[in-house]
Short mmCIF file of C-alpha atoms in Angstrom, two decimals:
data_model
loop_
_atom_site.label_atom_id
_atom_site.label_comp_id
_atom_site.label_asym_id
_atom_site.label_seq_id
_atom_site.Cartn_x
_atom_site.Cartn_y
_atom_site.Cartn_z
CA MET A 177 3.67 -44.05 -49.73
CA GLY A 178 6.64 -46.27 -49.23
CA PHE A 179 7.00 -49.28 -51.46
CA PHE A 180 10.09 -51.44 -50.88
CA GLY A 181 11.94 -48.34 -49.68
CA PHE A 182 11.07 -46.24 -52.73
CA TYR A 183 9.10 -43.08 -52.34
CA THR A 184 7.13 -41.26 -54.97
CA SER A 185 8.61 -37.90 -53.99
CA ASP A 186 10.82 -36.20 -51.42
CA ASP A 187 7.70 -34.69 -49.95
CA GLU A 188 6.12 -38.09 -49.40
CA LYS A 189 9.36 -39.39 -47.97
CA ARG A 190 9.50 -36.53 -45.52
CA LYS A 191 5.92 -37.07 -44.46
CA GLU A 192 6.61 -40.74 -43.88
CA GLU A 193 9.63 -39.83 -41.74
CA VAL A 194 7.54 -37.48 -39.67
CA ARG A 195 4.88 -40.15 -39.20
CA THR A 196 7.34 -42.73 -37.98
CA GLY A 197 9.12 -40.24 -35.76
CA ALA A 198 12.43 -40.40 -37.59
CA ARG A 199 12.26 -36.65 -38.21
CA ALA A 200 10.83 -33.90 -36.08
CA PRO A 201 8.11 -31.91 -37.84
CA ASP A 202 8.79 -28.29 -38.67
CA ARG A 203 6.46 -25.38 -38.03
CA THR A 204 4.19 -25.94 -41.05
CA GLU A 205 4.00 -29.66 -40.42
CA ARG A 206 3.08 -29.05 -36.81
CA LYS A 207 0.39 -26.66 -37.96
CA GLN A 208 -1.01 -29.26 -40.38
CA CYS A 209 -1.01 -31.87 -37.64
CA TRP A 210 -2.74 -29.60 -35.16
CA ASP A 211 -5.38 -28.63 -37.71
CA ALA A 212 -6.04 -32.29 -38.55
CA ARG A 213 -6.26 -33.05 -34.84
CA ASP A 214 -8.72 -30.22 -34.24
CA SER A 215 -11.08 -31.29 -37.01
CA TYR A 216 -10.90 -34.91 -35.81
CA PHE A 217 -11.72 -33.81 -32.27
CA ARG A 218 -14.59 -31.65 -33.52
CA CYS A 219 -16.02 -34.75 -35.17
CA LEU A 220 -15.60 -36.72 -31.92
CA ASP A 221 -17.35 -33.91 -30.05
CA SER A 222 -20.31 -34.12 -32.42
CA GLN A 223 -20.51 -37.88 -31.71
CA ASN A 224 -20.06 -37.39 -27.98
CA VAL A 225 -16.95 -39.54 -28.00
CA ILE A 226 -14.32 -38.66 -25.42
CA ASP A 227 -11.97 -41.61 -25.47
CA ALA A 228 -11.17 -42.60 -29.04
CA LEU A 229 -8.89 -45.36 -27.74
CA GLY A 230 -11.47 -47.11 -25.58
CA PRO A 231 -13.45 -50.11 -26.95
CA THR A 232 -16.76 -48.30 -27.58
CA GLY A 233 -15.17 -44.99 -28.53
CA ARG A 234 -12.92 -46.59 -31.08
CA LYS A 235 -15.87 -48.25 -32.85
CA GLN A 236 -17.87 -45.01 -32.84
CA ALA A 237 -14.92 -43.01 -34.15
CA GLU A 238 -14.21 -45.48 -36.92
CA LYS A 239 -17.83 -45.43 -37.94
CA HIS A 240 -18.45 -41.69 -37.98
CA CYS A 241 -15.06 -39.95 -38.16
CA ALA A 242 -13.15 -42.21 -40.52
CA ALA A 243 -12.08 -39.47 -42.93
CA GLU A 244 -10.95 -37.12 -40.18
CA GLY A 245 -9.15 -39.98 -38.46
CA ARG A 246 -7.25 -40.82 -41.64
CA ALA A 247 -6.17 -37.20 -42.10
CA PHE A 248 -5.08 -37.11 -38.48
CA ASP A 249 -2.95 -40.24 -38.93
CA GLN A 250 -1.54 -38.91 -42.20
CA ASN A 251 -0.39 -35.56 -40.85
CA CYS A 252 0.90 -36.48 -37.42
CA ALA A 253 3.54 -38.73 -36.01
CA ALA A 254 2.04 -41.97 -34.69
CA ALA A 255 3.27 -41.17 -31.18
CA TRP A 256 1.59 -37.77 -31.36
CA VAL A 257 -1.74 -39.27 -32.40
CA THR A 258 -1.75 -41.53 -29.35
CA TYR A 259 -0.58 -38.67 -27.14
CA PHE A 260 -3.31 -36.30 -28.34
CA LYS A 261 -6.03 -38.90 -27.94
CA LYS A 262 -4.87 -39.67 -24.41
CA SER A 263 -4.51 -36.01 -23.47
CA ARG A 264 -8.05 -35.39 -24.72
CA VAL A 265 -9.31 -37.85 -22.14
CA ALA A 266 -7.08 -36.35 -19.46
CA GLU A 267 -8.30 -32.83 -20.29
CA PHE A 268 -11.90 -33.99 -20.09
CA LYS A 269 -11.34 -35.64 -16.70
CA LYS A 270 -9.55 -32.54 -15.43
CA LYS A 271 -12.42 -30.31 -16.50
CA ALA A 272 -14.98 -32.66 -14.92
CA THR A 273 -13.03 -32.71 -11.66
CA LEU A 274 -12.78 -28.93 -11.58
CA GLN A 275 -16.50 -28.64 -12.21
CA ARG A 276 -17.22 -31.11 -9.44
CA ILE A 277 -15.05 -29.12 -7.05
CA GLU A 278 -16.81 -25.95 -8.09
CA ARG A 279 -20.18 -27.59 -7.44
CA GLU A 280 -19.06 -28.68 -4.01
CA GLN A 281 -18.29 -25.04 -3.31
CA ALA A 282 -14.71 -25.62 -2.43
CA GLY A 283 -12.99 -22.26 -2.11
CA LYS A 284 -9.85 -21.57 -4.04
CA VAL A 285 -6.75 -21.50 -1.90
CA ALA A 286 -3.80 -19.50 -3.13
CA VAL A 287 -0.67 -21.42 -2.30
CA ARG A 288 2.45 -19.33 -2.54
CA GLY A 289 6.00 -20.48 -2.50
CA PRO A 290 9.41 -19.02 -3.30
CA GLY A 291 9.08 -20.20 -6.90
CA ASP A 292 5.96 -18.20 -7.51
CA ALA A 293 5.96 -14.90 -9.27
CA PRO A 294 5.83 -11.77 -7.13
CA ALA A 295 2.31 -10.55 -6.67
CA ALA A 296 2.90 -7.54 -8.88
CA THR A 297 3.43 -9.66 -11.96
CA ARG A 298 0.19 -11.58 -11.75
CA MET B 214 11.33 37.58 13.60
CA ALA B 215 9.16 40.47 12.55
CA SER B 216 6.15 38.23 12.21
CA SER B 217 6.59 36.75 15.67
CA THR B 218 6.73 40.15 17.35
CA SER B 219 3.78 41.33 15.34
CA SER B 220 1.74 38.30 16.28
CA ALA B 221 2.72 38.76 19.91
CA SER B 222 1.60 42.35 19.86
CA ARG B 223 -1.53 41.33 18.03
CA SER B 224 -2.34 38.85 20.75
CA LEU B 225 -1.70 41.60 23.25
CA SER B 226 -4.10 43.93 21.51
CA LEU B 227 -6.62 41.16 21.19
CA ALA B 228 -6.21 40.28 24.84
CA HIS B 229 -8.62 42.79 26.21
CA PRO B 230 -11.84 41.81 24.43
CA ALA B 231 -10.95 38.17 24.83
CA ARG B 232 -10.50 38.61 28.52
CA THR B 233 -13.87 40.26 28.99
CA LEU B 234 -15.50 37.58 26.93
CA LEU B 235 -13.91 34.79 28.92
CA ARG B 236 -14.70 36.49 32.15
CA SER B 237 -18.36 36.87 31.33
CA ALA B 238 -18.46 33.23 30.27
CA ALA B 239 -16.85 32.18 33.51
CA LEU B 240 -19.25 34.32 35.50
CA ARG B 241 -22.17 32.80 33.71
CA ALA B 242 -20.83 29.39 34.42
CA ALA B 243 -20.30 30.23 38.07
CA ALA B 244 -23.65 31.94 38.56
CA PRO B 245 -25.98 28.93 38.65
CA HIS B 246 -23.69 27.17 41.05
CA PRO B 247 -25.67 26.85 44.29
CA HIS B 248 -22.72 27.15 46.67
CA PRO B 249 -19.99 29.31 45.31
CA HIS B 250 -16.77 29.34 47.25
CA PRO B 251 -17.42 31.70 50.12
CA GLN B 252 -13.98 33.30 50.17
CA ALA B 253 -13.75 33.77 46.44
CA PRO B 254 -14.34 37.28 45.23
CA SER B 255 -15.89 37.59 41.83
CA LEU B 256 -12.80 38.65 39.94
CA PRO B 257 -9.80 36.64 41.15
CA PRO B 258 -11.27 33.17 40.56
CA CYS B 259 -12.09 34.17 37.03
CA ARG B 260 -8.55 35.26 36.54
CA ARG B 261 -7.35 32.10 38.09
CA SER B 262 -9.65 30.04 35.95
CA ILE B 263 -8.54 31.88 32.86
CA SER B 264 -4.87 31.54 33.62
CA SER B 265 -5.20 27.88 34.55
CA SER B 266 -7.39 26.99 31.62
CA SER B 267 -5.22 28.54 28.96
CA SER B 268 -1.86 29.78 30.00
CA SER B 269 -0.82 30.46 26.42
CA CYS B 270 -3.58 33.03 25.94
CA SER B 271 -3.07 34.55 29.31
CA PRO B 272 -4.01 38.20 29.16
CA CYS B 273 -1.68 39.23 31.94
CA PRO B 274 1.96 39.75 31.07
CA SER B 275 3.41 36.58 32.53
CA PRO B 276 6.70 36.64 34.45
CA SER B 277 8.32 34.59 31.70
CA ARG B 278 7.96 37.53 29.40
CA PRO B 279 9.67 40.40 31.20
CA ARG B 280 9.68 42.69 28.20
CA PRO B 281 8.29 46.05 29.35
CA LEU B 282 5.82 47.95 27.27
CA PRO B 283 7.63 50.04 24.71
CA SER B 284 8.16 53.70 25.39
CA SER B 285 6.01 56.12 23.50
CA SER B 286 8.59 56.96 20.79
CA SER B 287 9.62 53.40 20.19
CA PHE B 288 5.98 52.34 20.44
CA ARG B 289 5.13 54.71 17.66
CA SER B 290 7.96 53.38 15.56
CA THR B 291 6.84 49.76 16.13
CA LEU B 292 3.34 50.81 15.22
CA ALA B 293 4.62 52.29 11.99
CA GLU B 294 6.56 49.15 11.39
CA GLN B 295 3.50 47.09 12.09
CA ARG B 296 1.38 49.18 9.76
CA ARG B 297 3.93 48.83 6.97
CA TYR B 298 4.15 45.13 7.58
CA LYS B 299 0.41 44.69 7.61
CA ALA B 300 -0.01 46.65 4.46
CA LYS B 301 2.52 44.46 2.75
CA THR B 302 0.88 41.20 3.76
CA VAL B 303 -2.75 42.11 3.84
CA GLU B 304 -3.51 39.62 1.10
CA GLU B 305 -1.69 36.92 2.96
CA ALA B 306 -3.39 37.77 6.19
CA ARG B 307 -6.77 37.75 4.53
CA SER B 308 -6.23 34.39 2.89
CA ARG B 309 -4.85 33.05 6.12
CA ASN B 310 -7.95 34.16 7.92
CA ARG B 311 -10.10 32.52 5.33
CA THR B 312 -8.35 29.16 4.98
CA GLY B 313 -6.18 28.86 8.03
CA PRO B 314 -2.65 27.61 7.46
CA PHE B 315 -3.71 25.81 4.28
CA SER B 316 -3.24 27.21 0.81
CA TRP B 317 -3.37 25.53 -2.57
CA LYS B 318 0.40 25.39 -2.55
CA ALA B 319 0.43 23.55 0.74
CA GLY B 320 -2.25 21.20 -0.58
CA VAL B 321 -0.33 20.41 -3.73
CA LEU B 322 2.84 19.88 -1.74
CA PHE B 323 1.01 17.59 0.67
CA VAL B 324 -0.59 15.47 -2.04
CA ALA B 325 2.62 15.30 -4.08
CA THR B 326 4.66 14.25 -1.05
CA GLY B 327 2.08 11.64 -0.13
CA ALA B 328 1.97 10.24 -3.65
CA ALA B 329 5.76 10.16 -3.85
CA LEU B 330 6.01 8.33 -0.56
CA VAL B 331 3.38 5.78 -1.55
CA TRP B 332 5.16 5.19 -4.85
CA TYR B 333 8.52 4.87 -3.15
CA PHE B 334 7.35 2.40 -0.55
CA GLU B 335 5.52 0.29 -3.14
CA HIS B 336 8.62 0.30 -5.34
CA GLU B 337 10.89 -0.64 -2.46
CA LYS B 338 8.49 -3.35 -1.32
CA GLN B 339 8.48 -4.94 -4.76
CA ARG B 340 12.25 -4.66 -5.00
CA MET B 341 12.70 -6.33 -1.64
CA GLN B 342 10.31 -9.07 -2.69
CA ARG B 343 12.33 -9.73 -5.83
CA LYS B 344 15.53 -9.63 -3.84
CA ARG B 345 14.10 -12.19 -1.48
CA VAL B 346 13.15 -14.44 -4.41
CA ALA B 347 16.56 -13.99 -6.01
CA GLU B 348 18.46 -14.61 -2.80
CA ALA B 349 16.30 -17.49 -1.61
CA THR B 350 18.51 -19.78 -3.64
CA LYS B 351 21.74 -17.88 -3.16
CA GLY B 352 23.71 -19.45 -0.44
CA VAL B 353 26.94 -20.86 0.69
CA GLY B 354 27.97 -24.10 -0.88
CA LYS B 355 26.47 -26.09 -3.68
CA PRO B 356 23.75 -24.43 -5.74
CA GLN B 357 20.34 -26.00 -5.31
CA VAL B 358 19.30 -25.60 -8.92
CA GLY B 359 21.68 -25.47 -11.85
CA GLY B 360 25.40 -25.93 -11.94
CA GLU B 361 28.36 -26.61 -14.17
CA PHE B 362 27.91 -28.57 -17.38
CA HIS B 363 29.81 -29.48 -20.51
CA LEU B 364 27.66 -29.98 -23.57
CA VAL B 365 27.69 -29.43 -27.33
CA ASP B 366 26.04 -26.40 -28.93
CA HIS B 367 23.87 -26.39 -32.07
CA GLU B 368 26.91 -25.72 -34.24
CA GLY B 369 28.60 -28.87 -32.94
CA ARG B 370 31.13 -26.98 -30.80
CA PRO B 371 31.80 -27.96 -27.20
CA PHE B 372 30.04 -25.62 -24.83
CA ASP B 373 30.96 -24.96 -21.22
CA SER B 374 28.52 -23.48 -18.70
CA GLY B 375 31.17 -20.83 -17.89
CA GLU B 376 30.38 -19.18 -21.23
CA LEU B 377 26.99 -18.16 -19.86
CA ARG B 378 28.51 -16.17 -16.98
CA GLY B 379 28.25 -12.39 -17.03
CA ARG B 380 24.66 -12.27 -18.24
CA TYR B 381 21.34 -13.71 -17.24
CA SER B 382 20.31 -16.91 -18.94
CA LEU B 383 16.85 -18.26 -19.55
CA VAL B 384 17.08 -22.04 -19.67
CA TYR B 385 14.38 -24.24 -21.14
CA PHE B 386 14.37 -28.02 -21.44
CA GLY B 387 12.53 -29.73 -24.25
CA PHE B 388 12.90 -31.89 -27.31
CA THR B 389 12.29 -31.39 -31.00
CA HIS B 390 9.65 -34.14 -31.24
CA CYS B 391 7.57 -32.40 -28.59
CA PRO B 392 3.89 -32.46 -29.68
CA ASP B 393 2.30 -29.29 -28.37
CA ILE B 394 3.67 -27.70 -25.23
CA CYS B 395 7.31 -27.08 -26.15
CA PRO B 396 6.57 -25.35 -29.48
CA GLU B 397 4.09 -23.05 -27.74
CA GLU B 398 6.51 -22.35 -24.93
CA LEU B 399 9.37 -21.71 -27.33
CA ASP B 400 7.25 -19.19 -29.24
CA LYS B 401 6.57 -17.56 -25.89
CA MET B 402 10.25 -17.60 -25.06
CA ALA B 403 11.04 -15.90 -28.39
CA ARG B 404 8.52 -13.16 -27.61
CA MET B 405 9.88 -12.79 -24.08
CA TYR B 406 13.43 -12.59 -25.40
CA ASP B 407 12.47 -9.91 -27.93
CA LEU B 408 10.82 -7.82 -25.21
CA VAL B 409 13.84 -8.07 -22.91
CA GLU B 410 16.26 -7.50 -25.77
CA ALA B 411 14.43 -4.32 -26.77
CA GLU B 412 15.12 -2.80 -23.37
CA ARG B 413 18.38 -4.42 -22.27
CA PRO B 414 20.26 -5.80 -25.29
CA GLY B 415 22.62 -8.63 -24.40
CA ALA B 416 21.48 -8.94 -20.80
CA VAL B 417 19.82 -12.33 -21.25
CA LYS B 418 20.79 -15.43 -23.24
CA PRO B 419 18.00 -17.88 -24.10
CA VAL B 420 19.16 -21.49 -23.89
CA PHE B 421 17.40 -24.64 -25.03
CA ILE B 422 18.70 -27.91 -23.62
CA THR B 423 17.33 -31.07 -25.19
CA CYS B 424 16.08 -33.95 -23.08
CA ASP B 425 16.29 -36.27 -26.06
CA PRO B 426 19.97 -36.43 -27.04
CA ALA B 427 19.54 -39.62 -29.05
CA ARG B 428 17.46 -37.86 -31.74
CA ASP B 429 18.41 -34.20 -31.26
CA ASP B 430 21.85 -33.79 -32.75
CA PRO B 431 23.32 -30.29 -33.30
CA ALA B 432 22.02 -30.01 -36.87
CA THR B 433 18.47 -30.97 -35.85
CA LEU B 434 18.56 -28.48 -33.00
CA LYS B 435 19.84 -25.74 -35.26
CA SER B 436 17.08 -26.07 -37.85
CA TYR B 437 14.44 -26.56 -35.13
CA LEU B 438 15.42 -23.51 -33.09
CA ALA B 439 15.91 -21.29 -36.13
CA GLU B 440 12.13 -21.50 -36.62
CA PHE B 441 11.60 -19.84 -33.26
CA HIS B 442 14.43 -17.34 -32.86
CA LYS B 443 17.88 -16.92 -34.33
CA GLY B 444 19.23 -15.94 -30.93
CA PHE B 445 18.44 -19.24 -29.22
CA LEU B 446 21.32 -21.39 -28.13
CA GLY B 447 20.67 -25.12 -28.49
CA LEU B 448 22.59 -27.61 -26.37
CA THR B 449 22.85 -31.36 -26.61
CA GLY B 450 25.29 -34.01 -25.47
CA THR B 451 25.63 -37.63 -24.52
CA TYR B 452 22.83 -39.36 -22.63
CA GLU B 453 24.88 -39.21 -19.41
CA ASP B 454 25.69 -35.48 -19.82
CA ILE B 455 22.06 -34.61 -20.42
CA ARG B 456 20.91 -36.77 -17.53
CA ASP B 457 23.34 -34.94 -15.22
CA VAL B 458 22.22 -31.50 -16.41
CA CYS B 459 18.57 -32.40 -15.95
CA LYS B 460 19.34 -33.66 -12.48
CA ALA B 461 21.19 -30.46 -11.62
CA TYR B 462 18.23 -28.37 -12.80
CA ARG B 463 15.79 -30.66 -11.04
CA VAL B 464 14.15 -31.45 -14.36
CA TYR B 465 12.14 -34.61 -14.50
CA PHE B 466 12.54 -36.40 -17.79
CA SER B 467 11.69 -39.85 -19.03
CA THR B 468 13.90 -40.43 -22.04
CA PRO B 469 14.54 -44.12 -22.59
CA LYS B 470 18.24 -44.91 -22.51
CA ASP B 471 18.58 -47.42 -25.30
CA VAL B 472 16.44 -46.49 -28.25
CA LYS B 473 16.43 -48.62 -31.37
CA PRO B 474 16.79 -46.57 -34.56
CA GLY B 475 13.45 -45.54 -35.99
CA GLN B 476 11.62 -46.14 -32.74
CA ASP B 477 9.22 -43.35 -31.91
CA TYR B 478 8.65 -42.16 -28.40
CA LEU B 479 7.78 -39.03 -26.48
CA VAL B 480 9.59 -37.54 -23.53
CA ASP B 481 7.88 -36.29 -20.42
CA HIS B 482 9.72 -33.39 -18.93
CA SER B 483 9.29 -30.34 -16.73
CA ILE B 484 8.17 -27.23 -18.54
CA TYR B 485 9.63 -24.32 -16.64
CA PHE B 486 11.85 -21.52 -17.81
CA TYR B 487 14.77 -21.25 -15.43
CA LEU B 488 16.09 -17.74 -14.97
CA MET B 489 19.74 -17.91 -13.91
CA ASP B 490 21.72 -14.87 -12.80
CA PRO B 491 25.12 -13.80 -14.23
CA GLU B 492 26.88 -15.88 -11.60
CA GLY B 493 25.03 -19.01 -12.64
CA ASP B 494 22.71 -19.09 -9.65
CA PHE B 495 19.04 -19.88 -9.98
CA VAL B 496 16.77 -16.84 -9.61
CA GLU B 497 13.23 -17.81 -10.46
CA ALA B 498 11.19 -20.31 -12.43
CA LEU B 499 8.70 -18.94 -14.95
CA GLY B 500 5.85 -21.20 -15.82
CA ARG B 501 2.89 -21.47 -18.14
CA GLN B 502 0.89 -19.08 -15.99
CA HIS B 503 3.07 -16.17 -17.12
CA SER B 504 2.26 -14.37 -20.34
CA PRO B 505 5.32 -13.31 -22.37
CA GLU B 506 4.80 -9.74 -21.21
CA GLN B 507 4.60 -10.72 -17.56
CA ALA B 508 7.64 -12.96 -17.86
CA ALA B 509 9.62 -10.24 -19.65
CA LYS B 510 8.76 -7.83 -16.84
CA VAL B 511 9.92 -10.31 -14.20
CA ILE B 512 13.18 -10.81 -16.07
CA LEU B 513 13.76 -7.10 -16.67
CA ASP B 514 13.11 -6.30 -13.01
CA HIS B 515 15.74 -8.81 -11.96
CA VAL B 516 18.13 -7.51 -14.61
CA LYS B 517 17.72 -3.97 -13.28
CA ASP B 518 18.25 -5.15 -9.71
CA TRP B 519 21.54 -6.81 -10.56
CA ARG B 520 24.47 -5.04 -8.93
CA GLY B 521 27.16 -7.53 -9.87
CA GLY B 522 29.37 -7.50 -12.93
CA TRP B 523 28.28 -7.83 -16.56
CA ARG B 524 30.09 -9.32 -19.49
CA ARG B 525 31.75 -6.60 -21.58
#
């Protein structure tokens, strides 16, 4: 934890830099962040919370997933936390839309263009 | 030659029973007819019908074959010849009678030729398809995707796009603060590169161009890329240089221009691998739908198709 610019250790300093976005996380730090994110999202799943940034979702998350949320904030850059929470909502909407399309029996249409891979590589 | 004369003589010898058979058949056919032709005697119409129905099996020596019957001495000698010939090929004749012109050898040859042709046409079809993809963007004038650039590599040295000529390059745009997609894609690129390198060493150069030049200096790029693959080339530059490169590669990116120190932000950007040929022309874009194995195959196929020059 930073206190008037002093840090208890290099490790803490590095973590703080990652959190604020001054330094890009390395492979292990990314892994830690992703693991923290996954356990936070598992907690949200158990509470049926999709949008942890929305007014009701935020309250629910703070009430039931406080510990996971803290770990998430600790291990990830602040920008990443917001990004992951937003992309969770986007993923959910995407899945819902796809399911709706499936229900409406819309057939899949293969659109091919010059940028697509040749058929043999699919 | 010997076989043709023997078959001719065989057909001659066979001619007699065949003729009687045909004649009786023709007679039977003619018999129930209520009003046979009044002027037609019984024999000539049969002959006529035989000769008109199948001229090739005609029993009479036709005028096109003026060869007279052999004299008795020569006839005997041809008979002897025939007997010797028959004795020699009795096995063949028997198998031919049993299976017709087909033997297991002919069957194998037929199947093998068919399989080879199918393989060849499939192979050619795929090659033409790749060629079409590769040449879709080859043209006269300005390249549609890609182009010249002057940047700085991960060692801090100036880097000119001309240094990539003479080998394929796999170009990826990203940034070191990328949350989830870029690291996954870079791991994929490392795998892809290893697969290609195993088969065609030095044919492809993997290049990472940052979209976030304000934070990604050469040292940052070097330590970041070293985690994925030692062979990756990292490129950065001024905001204007990077903006121009992204524009040339049709990469969308959303890096803010003036960033205050310590301000955190993310960059939206396109996530395609751009395969460029040894002349710097765009070949194909590989996306997230390709597994590393599939992508490596696409790259290797293009590498093998390349007929131009390579860097020594």
